[in-house]
Coordinates of C-alpha atoms in Angstrom, one line a residue:
M15 CA -5.5 30.4 -0.7
S16 CA -9.1 30.1 -1.7
T17 CA -10.8 26.8 -2.1
P18 CA -13.4 25.6 -4.7
S19 CA -16.1 25.8 -2.0
D20 CA -18.0 29.0 -1.3
K21 CA -18.3 28.1 2.4
P22 CA -15.9 30.0 4.7
L23 CA -13.0 27.9 5.9
P24 CA -13.1 26.9 9.6
N25 CA -10.4 28.0 11.9
Q26 CA -7.6 25.5 11.9
L27 CA -7.9 25.2 15.7
E28 CA -11.4 23.9 15.2
V29 CA -10.0 21.3 12.8
E30 CA -7.3 20.4 15.3
D31 CA -10.1 19.7 17.9
V32 CA -11.4 16.9 15.8
L33 CA -8.8 14.6 17.1
L34 CA -9.7 15.3 20.7
D35 CA -13.5 15.4 20.5
V36 CA -14.9 14.8 17.1
G37 CA -18.1 13.4 18.5
K38 CA -19.3 16.9 19.5
R39 CA -19.3 18.1 15.9
E40 CA -20.6 16.7 12.6
P41 CA -18.1 16.9 9.7
V42 CA -18.3 20.2 7.7
L43 CA -19.4 18.5 4.5
W44 CA -22.0 16.3 5.9
E45 CA -24.3 18.6 7.8
E46 CA -27.3 18.0 5.5
P47 CA -29.6 15.2 6.9
D48 CA -30.1 12.1 4.9
T49 CA -33.4 12.6 3.0
R50 CA -33.5 9.3 1.2
V51 CA -36.7 7.4 1.5
V52 CA -36.2 4.0 3.0
E53 CA -38.8 1.6 1.8
G54 CA -38.0 -1.2 4.3
P55 CA -35.4 -3.7 5.0
P56 CA -34.2 -5.8 2.1
P57 CA -35.4 -9.4 1.9
P58 CA -33.1 -12.0 3.5
P59 CA -30.7 -13.7 1.0
A60 CA -32.1 -16.9 -0.5
T61 CA -28.9 -18.9 -0.9
R62 CA -26.5 -20.2 1.7
L63 CA -23.6 -18.1 0.2
G64 CA -25.8 -15.1 0.4
R65 CA -26.7 -15.7 4.1
A66 CA -23.0 -16.2 4.9
M67 CA -22.1 -12.9 3.2
D68 CA -24.9 -11.2 5.0
R69 CA -23.6 -12.4 8.4
F70 CA -20.1 -11.4 7.3
L71 CA -21.2 -7.9 6.5
K72 CA -22.9 -7.6 9.9
V73 CA -19.6 -8.4 11.5
V74 CA -17.5 -6.2 9.2
P75 CA -20.1 -3.6 8.0
P76 CA -19.0 -1.5 5.0
G77 CA -17.7 1.9 6.0
G78 CA -17.2 0.9 9.6
L79 CA -14.0 1.1 11.6
I80 CA -13.2 -2.6 11.2
A81 CA -13.7 -2.5 7.4
N82 CA -11.5 0.5 7.1
C83 CA -8.8 -1.2 9.1
F84 CA -8.9 -4.2 6.8
Q85 CA -8.9 -2.0 3.7
L86 CA -5.8 0.0 4.8
G87 CA -4.1 -3.1 6.0
S88 CA -4.8 -5.0 2.8
C89 CA -3.5 -2.0 0.7
T90 CA -0.2 -1.9 2.8
L91 CA 0.6 -5.5 3.3
G92 CA 1.7 -7.8 0.5
G93 CA 4.8 -7.2 -1.6
A94 CA 6.8 -5.4 1.1
I95 CA 6.6 -8.1 3.6
I96 CA 8.5 -10.6 1.4
S97 CA 11.5 -8.2 1.2
M98 CA 11.4 -7.2 4.9
P99 CA 14.0 -9.8 6.1
D100 CA 16.5 -8.5 3.5
S101 CA 15.8 -5.0 4.6
F102 CA 16.6 -5.9 8.2
R103 CA 19.9 -7.3 6.9
T104 CA 20.8 -4.1 5.0
S105 CA 19.9 -1.7 7.8
G106 CA 20.5 -3.8 10.8
I107 CA 17.9 -5.2 13.2
G108 CA 17.9 -2.2 15.6
M109 CA 17.8 0.4 12.8
A110 CA 15.1 -1.4 11.0
V111 CA 12.8 -1.4 14.0
I112 CA 13.5 2.4 14.4
Y113 CA 12.7 3.0 10.8
L114 CA 9.4 1.0 11.1
V115 CA 8.3 2.9 14.2
I116 CA 9.1 6.2 12.6
M117 CA 7.2 5.3 9.5
Y118 CA 4.3 4.1 11.6
A119 CA 4.0 7.5 13.3
V120 CA 4.5 9.4 10.0
T121 CA 1.9 7.4 8.2
V122 CA -0.7 7.9 10.9
Y123 CA -0.1 11.6 11.0
S124 CA -0.1 11.9 7.2
M125 CA -3.6 10.2 7.2
T126 CA -4.7 12.7 9.8
Q127 CA -3.5 15.6 7.7
L128 CA -5.3 14.3 4.6
G129 CA -8.4 14.0 6.8
F130 CA -8.1 17.7 7.8
A131 CA -7.7 18.7 4.1
M132 CA -10.7 16.6 3.0
R133 CA -12.9 18.0 5.8
I134 CA -12.1 21.6 5.0
T135 CA -12.2 21.5 1.2
G136 CA -14.6 18.7 0.3
L137 CA -12.3 17.6 -2.5
D138 CA -12.5 13.8 -3.1
S139 CA -9.4 12.7 -4.9
Y140 CA -5.7 13.5 -5.2
E141 CA -6.2 15.0 -8.7
T142 CA -9.0 17.3 -7.7
M143 CA -7.2 18.4 -4.5
G144 CA -4.1 19.1 -6.6
R145 CA -6.1 21.3 -8.9
G146 CA -8.0 23.0 -6.2
L147 CA -5.1 23.8 -3.9
F148 CA -2.1 24.0 -6.3
G149 CA -3.8 25.6 -9.3
R150 CA -3.9 24.6 -13.0
G151 CA -1.6 21.7 -13.7
G152 CA -1.5 20.6 -10.1
D153 CA -4.0 17.8 -10.8
Y154 CA -1.7 16.3 -13.5
F155 CA 1.4 16.6 -11.3
V156 CA -0.2 15.0 -8.2
G157 CA -1.9 12.4 -10.3
A158 CA 1.3 11.6 -12.2
V159 CA 3.1 10.9 -8.9
M160 CA 0.4 8.6 -7.7
F161 CA 0.3 7.0 -11.2
I162 CA 4.1 6.3 -11.1
S163 CA 3.7 4.9 -7.5
C164 CA 1.0 2.5 -8.6
V165 CA 2.8 1.4 -11.8
G166 CA 6.0 0.8 -9.8
T167 CA 4.0 -1.2 -7.2
A168 CA 2.4 -3.3 -10.0
V169 CA 5.8 -4.0 -11.5
G170 CA 6.9 -5.1 -8.1
F171 CA 3.9 -7.5 -7.8
V172 CA 4.8 -9.1 -11.2
S173 CA 8.4 -9.5 -10.0
A174 CA 7.2 -11.0 -6.7
M175 CA 5.3 -13.6 -8.7
G176 CA 8.6 -14.8 -10.0
S177 CA 9.9 -15.0 -6.5
L178 CA 7.0 -17.3 -5.7
L179 CA 7.5 -19.5 -8.7
R180 CA 11.2 -19.9 -8.7
P181 CA 11.6 -22.0 -5.5
V182 CA 8.8 -24.4 -6.5
L183 CA 10.4 -24.9 -9.9
Q184 CA 13.9 -25.4 -8.6
K185 CA 12.9 -28.0 -6.0
A186 CA 10.2 -29.9 -7.8
E187 CA 11.4 -33.2 -9.3
G188 CA 11.0 -33.7 -13.0
T189 CA 10.8 -29.9 -13.7
P190 CA 12.2 -29.3 -17.2
E191 CA 15.5 -27.4 -17.2
Y192 CA 14.0 -24.7 -19.3
L193 CA 11.4 -23.9 -16.6
K194 CA 14.2 -23.6 -14.0
S195 CA 15.9 -21.0 -16.1
D196 CA 15.1 -17.3 -16.0
M197 CA 13.3 -17.5 -19.3
G198 CA 11.2 -20.4 -18.1
V199 CA 10.1 -18.4 -15.0
R200 CA 9.3 -15.4 -17.3
L201 CA 7.2 -17.7 -19.5
L202 CA 5.1 -18.8 -16.4
Q203 CA 4.8 -15.2 -15.2
T204 CA 3.4 -14.3 -18.7
L205 CA 0.9 -17.2 -18.5
I206 CA -0.3 -16.1 -15.1
W207 CA -0.7 -12.6 -16.5
L208 CA -2.7 -13.9 -19.4
V209 CA -4.9 -16.3 -17.4
L210 CA -5.4 -14.4 -14.1
L211 CA -4.3 -10.8 -14.2
L212 CA -5.5 -9.7 -17.6
P213 CA -9.1 -11.1 -17.3
A214 CA -9.3 -9.6 -13.8
V215 CA -8.5 -6.0 -14.9
I216 CA -10.5 -5.9 -18.1
P217 CA -13.9 -5.4 -16.5
K218 CA -14.8 -1.7 -16.1
R219 CA -16.3 -2.2 -12.6
L220 CA -14.1 -4.1 -10.2
N221 CA -16.5 -4.1 -7.2
S222 CA -15.7 -7.6 -6.1
I223 CA -12.2 -6.6 -5.2
R224 CA -13.4 -5.0 -1.9
Y225 CA -14.4 -8.5 -0.6
I226 CA -10.8 -9.6 -1.0
A227 CA -9.4 -7.2 1.7
V228 CA -10.1 -9.5 4.6
V229 CA -8.9 -12.6 2.8
G230 CA -5.7 -10.8 1.7
V231 CA -4.9 -9.8 5.3
V232 CA -5.6 -13.3 6.5
M233 CA -3.2 -14.6 3.9
V234 CA -0.4 -12.3 5.1
L235 CA -1.1 -13.2 8.7
Y236 CA -0.6 -16.9 7.8
F237 CA 2.5 -16.1 5.8
T238 CA 4.0 -14.3 8.8
F239 CA 3.1 -17.2 11.1
T240 CA 4.9 -19.6 8.8
I241 CA 8.0 -17.4 8.8
V242 CA 8.0 -17.5 12.6
V243 CA 7.4 -21.3 12.8
H244 CA 10.1 -22.0 10.2
S245 CA 12.6 -19.8 12.0
A246 CA 11.9 -21.4 15.3
Q247 CA 12.4 -24.9 13.8
N248 CA 15.7 -24.0 12.0
G249 CA 17.8 -20.9 12.3
L250 CA 16.5 -19.0 15.3
H251 CA 18.4 -21.0 17.9
K252 CA 21.7 -20.3 16.2
G253 CA 21.5 -16.6 17.3
M254 CA 23.6 -13.8 15.9
R255 CA 26.1 -15.1 13.4
G256 CA 28.1 -14.2 10.3
E257 CA 27.7 -10.5 9.3
M258 CA 24.4 -10.1 11.3
A259 CA 24.3 -6.7 13.0
F260 CA 22.0 -4.4 14.9
F261 CA 23.2 -1.4 13.0
T262 CA 25.0 -0.8 9.7
S263 CA 26.5 2.2 8.1
G264 CA 27.0 3.8 4.7
N265 CA 24.7 3.6 1.7
T266 CA 23.6 0.1 2.7
A267 CA 21.9 1.4 5.8
I268 CA 20.1 4.2 3.9
Y269 CA 19.0 1.9 1.1
A270 CA 16.5 0.1 3.3
L271 CA 14.8 3.4 4.2
S272 CA 13.0 3.5 0.8
V273 CA 11.7 -0.1 1.3
F274 CA 10.3 0.9 4.7
V275 CA 8.6 4.0 3.2
F276 CA 7.0 1.7 0.5
A277 CA 5.9 -0.7 3.2
F278 CA 3.5 1.9 4.6
L279 CA 2.2 3.4 1.4
C280 CA -1.5 3.3 2.0
Q281 CA -2.4 7.0 1.2
T282 CA -3.6 6.1 -2.3
I283 CA -7.0 4.8 -0.9
T284 CA -7.4 7.5 1.8
Y285 CA -10.1 9.4 -0.2
P286 CA -12.5 6.5 -0.8
V287 CA -12.0 5.2 2.7
Y288 CA -12.9 8.6 4.2
Y289 CA -15.9 9.4 2.0
E290 CA -17.4 5.9 2.3
M291 CA -17.4 6.0 6.1
Q292 CA -20.6 5.2 7.9
P293 CA -22.6 6.9 9.3
N294 CA -20.6 10.1 8.4
P295 CA -17.0 10.8 7.4
S296 CA -14.8 11.4 10.4
V297 CA -11.2 12.5 10.8
K298 CA -11.1 10.8 14.2
Q299 CA -12.3 7.5 12.7
L300 CA -9.7 7.8 9.9
T301 CA -7.0 8.4 12.4
M302 CA -8.1 5.5 14.6
A303 CA -8.3 3.1 11.6
S304 CA -4.8 4.2 10.7
I305 CA -3.5 3.7 14.2
I306 CA -4.9 0.2 14.4
S307 CA -4.1 -1.0 10.9
M308 CA -0.7 0.5 10.6
G309 CA 0.1 -0.8 14.1
M310 CA -0.7 -4.3 13.1
C311 CA 1.3 -3.9 9.9
T312 CA 4.3 -2.7 12.0
V313 CA 4.1 -5.8 14.3
L314 CA 3.9 -8.1 11.3
Y315 CA 6.8 -6.4 9.6
I316 CA 8.9 -6.7 12.7
L317 CA 8.0 -10.4 13.2
A318 CA 8.8 -11.2 9.5
G319 CA 12.0 -9.2 9.5
V320 CA 13.5 -10.5 12.8
F321 CA 12.5 -14.1 12.4
G322 CA 13.2 -14.3 8.7
Y323 CA 16.7 -12.7 9.2
F324 CA 17.6 -15.0 12.1
D325 CA 16.4 -18.0 10.1
F326 CA 18.8 -17.5 7.1
A327 CA 21.3 -14.8 8.4
D328 CA 23.7 -13.8 5.6
D329 CA 22.0 -16.2 3.1
I330 CA 18.8 -14.2 3.1
Q331 CA 17.6 -13.3 -0.4
P332 CA 16.0 -10.0 -1.6
S333 CA 12.7 -12.0 -1.6
I334 CA 12.6 -14.4 1.3
M335 CA 10.5 -16.7 -0.9
D336 CA 13.7 -17.7 -2.7
N337 CA 15.0 -19.2 0.6
Y338 CA 12.3 -21.7 1.2
D339 CA 11.7 -25.2 -0.1
P340 CA 7.8 -25.2 -0.2
L341 CA 7.7 -28.8 -1.5
S342 CA 9.3 -30.3 1.7
T343 CA 7.3 -28.1 4.0
P344 CA 3.6 -28.3 3.2
Y345 CA 2.6 -25.4 5.4
M346 CA 5.0 -23.2 3.4
M347 CA 3.4 -24.4 0.1
V348 CA 0.0 -23.2 1.4
S349 CA 1.6 -19.9 2.3
F350 CA 3.0 -19.6 -1.2
V351 CA -0.4 -20.2 -2.8
G352 CA -2.0 -17.7 -0.3
M353 CA 0.6 -15.0 -1.2
L354 CA 0.0 -15.6 -4.9
I355 CA -3.7 -14.9 -4.4
K356 CA -2.9 -11.8 -2.3
I357 CA -0.5 -10.5 -5.0
V358 CA -3.1 -11.0 -7.8
A359 CA -5.8 -9.3 -5.8
A360 CA -3.4 -6.4 -4.9
F361 CA -2.5 -6.0 -8.5
C362 CA -6.1 -5.7 -9.5
A363 CA -6.8 -3.1 -6.8
N364 CA -3.7 -1.2 -7.8
W365 CA -4.8 -1.3 -11.4
V366 CA -7.8 1.0 -10.7
C367 CA -5.5 4.0 -10.0
I368 CA -3.4 3.4 -13.1
R369 CA -6.5 3.1 -15.3
N370 CA -8.3 6.1 -13.8
Y371 CA -5.3 8.4 -14.2
I372 CA -4.7 7.6 -17.9
Y373 CA -8.4 8.0 -18.6
Y374 CA -8.3 11.3 -16.8
V375 CA -5.4 12.5 -18.9
F376 CA -7.0 11.5 -22.2
R377 CA -10.4 12.7 -20.9
W378 CA -12.0 9.4 -21.6
N379 CA -15.2 8.4 -19.9
L380 CA -15.1 4.9 -18.5
A381 CA -18.8 4.4 -19.0
T382 CA -18.9 5.5 -22.6
T383 CA -15.6 4.2 -23.9
P384 CA -16.2 1.3 -26.4
Y385 CA -15.3 -2.0 -24.8
W386 CA -12.9 -2.9 -27.6
L387 CA -10.9 0.3 -27.0
H388 CA -11.0 -0.3 -23.2
T389 CA -9.8 -3.9 -23.7
L390 CA -7.0 -2.8 -26.0
F391 CA -6.0 -0.3 -23.4
C392 CA -5.9 -2.9 -20.7
V393 CA -3.8 -5.3 -22.8
V394 CA -1.2 -2.7 -23.8
V395 CA -0.8 -1.0 -20.4
S396 CA -0.8 -4.2 -18.3
G397 CA 1.5 -5.8 -21.0
I398 CA 4.0 -3.0 -20.5
I399 CA 3.9 -3.6 -16.7
L400 CA 4.4 -7.3 -17.3
V401 CA 7.5 -6.7 -19.4
A402 CA 9.0 -4.4 -16.8
G403 CA 8.2 -6.8 -14.0
I404 CA 9.7 -9.9 -15.6
F405 CA 13.0 -8.2 -16.5
I406 CA 13.6 -6.2 -13.3
P407 CA 16.8 -7.4 -11.5
K408 CA 15.2 -8.0 -8.1
V409 CA 11.9 -7.2 -6.3
T410 CA 13.6 -4.9 -3.8
L411 CA 14.6 -2.6 -6.7
A412 CA 11.0 -2.0 -7.7
F413 CA 9.8 -1.4 -4.1
G414 CA 12.8 0.7 -3.2
L415 CA 12.4 3.0 -6.2
V416 CA 8.7 3.4 -5.6
G417 CA 9.3 4.1 -1.9
A418 CA 12.0 6.7 -2.6
L419 CA 10.6 8.5 -5.7
T420 CA 6.9 8.5 -5.0
G421 CA 6.7 7.5 -1.3
G422 CA 8.4 10.7 -0.3
F423 CA 5.6 12.6 -2.0
M424 CA 2.7 10.4 -1.0
S425 CA 3.7 9.8 2.6
F426 CA 5.3 13.1 3.6
I427 CA 5.1 16.0 1.2
F428 CA 1.5 15.9 -0.3
P429 CA -0.3 15.5 3.1
A430 CA 1.6 18.3 4.6
L431 CA 1.2 20.7 1.6
F432 CA -2.5 19.8 1.2
W433 CA -3.2 20.9 4.8
M434 CA -1.1 24.0 4.6
Y435 CA -2.7 25.1 1.4
C436 CA -6.2 24.8 2.7
G437 CA -5.9 28.3 4.1
N438 CA -5.6 30.0 7.5
W439 CA -2.7 27.7 8.3
S440 CA -0.1 29.3 10.6
L441 CA 1.7 28.7 13.9
K442 CA -1.0 30.7 15.7
T443 CA -3.9 28.8 14.2
V444 CA -2.6 25.2 14.4
G445 CA -0.3 25.3 17.4
L446 CA 3.4 24.6 17.8
G447 CA 3.0 20.8 17.7
H448 CA 1.3 20.6 14.4
W449 CA 3.4 23.4 13.0
L450 CA 6.7 21.5 13.8
A451 CA 5.3 18.2 12.7
T452 CA 4.2 19.5 9.4
Y453 CA 7.5 21.0 8.5
F454 CA 9.2 17.8 9.7
M455 CA 7.0 16.0 7.1
L456 CA 8.2 18.2 4.4
L457 CA 11.9 17.8 5.4
G458 CA 11.5 14.0 5.8
G459 CA 9.9 13.8 2.3
V460 CA 12.9 15.5 0.7
I461 CA 15.3 13.3 2.5
A462 CA 13.4 10.1 1.5
I463 CA 13.3 11.2 -2.1
V464 CA 16.9 12.3 -2.5
W465 CA 18.8 9.9 -0.3
G466 CA 16.5 6.9 -0.8
T467 CA 16.7 7.1 -4.6
I468 CA 20.5 7.5 -4.6
A469 CA 21.0 4.6 -2.2
T470 CA 18.6 2.3 -4.1
I471 CA 20.4 2.9 -7.4
Y472 CA 23.8 2.6 -5.8
D473 CA 23.1 -0.6 -4.0
T474 CA 21.5 -2.2 -7.1
F475 CA 23.9 -1.2 -9.8
I476 CA 27.2 -0.2 -8.1
G477 CA 27.4 -1.6 -4.6

């Protein structure tokens, strides 16, 4: 199939060589030298904060490998980790670790496939790649899947805020009975939306969000540390007990699969990460950033799942936040505040994809749309997400449905199809290993969508 570019497509074997020795070849799309005139180094920052930020950017330069690792990790970590112990309960400890390792490998390979597709075509977003490779209407379908994924994730973030508030309200002395009820928690969620979330998503340019990536990852690291410490002080020494198991069976075991798919859903930011790389976009760097960041996420997920499950055993809640008493353990209170900050920041970053797709469908221009209309749009759409989030039965339902319905497309099917549809893709040109792995991705995506969705609905409403 032809591509929008007039340049001939490179042989797929040449693309495959990128993983082995990308340093010998500049990326296809970045062969032109940088002709910008550099007038000299910028003056040093005048303020203490500016100097601190300048030093930080030297340690974590934008577009570098470290920055890309933090961006991918920040996108992935967050809501899923609070439901990880319950997912270990439903699937069993051993099966959960197997799921995580498989999803780690699948995620890294899917990022590599997306890198191949971007290097060959030069297309810079899911929508444009859907249109360029799938034809007319492909942009709307691909964009709709990503839109649903981001909306579901945002709904899960709102629901997770309730999980953070509920233990504090239940344990605090003097809390009015109304605030301890479901309606009281929903009222506070609405206030957080009104005071924090809505003002944060109204600005058209959300450039400051990129500085939150490192802070967000640190918050999750601290949260995982508190899970381990609390477990070591309380339930870990009790060992296996009750209904704890290494493997489970039936719909319960399959249900956790969709949560694990969601836990690695970082493909939504692949395009900006790739094209903002310095000095040049590189499939090898994208793959290395995925290996490092997703590897760290896998370790954190296993630590949170194992230690959280051993801490509370059969009493584990869909959100582990509901199991803690943050008022009696100050370090857990700090963790709660940190996770709230992380969720708010993740909601804002997630909002960009939601806003951009709706603007794309209505053919609105972000720069020229009147601010009153843009503000009204933000209030209505984020308000709908708020209502869905405060009335959802449990946080794992949102993450499970997102992982099953859209994660199968984003993590498995789209990366495989994008690379296949770039042209000149066959067993002879890509080799047996890539050929088998790509078809495995397609089959795995279908399994994740069908079985994951059925198991999530069954466990929530029937089981």
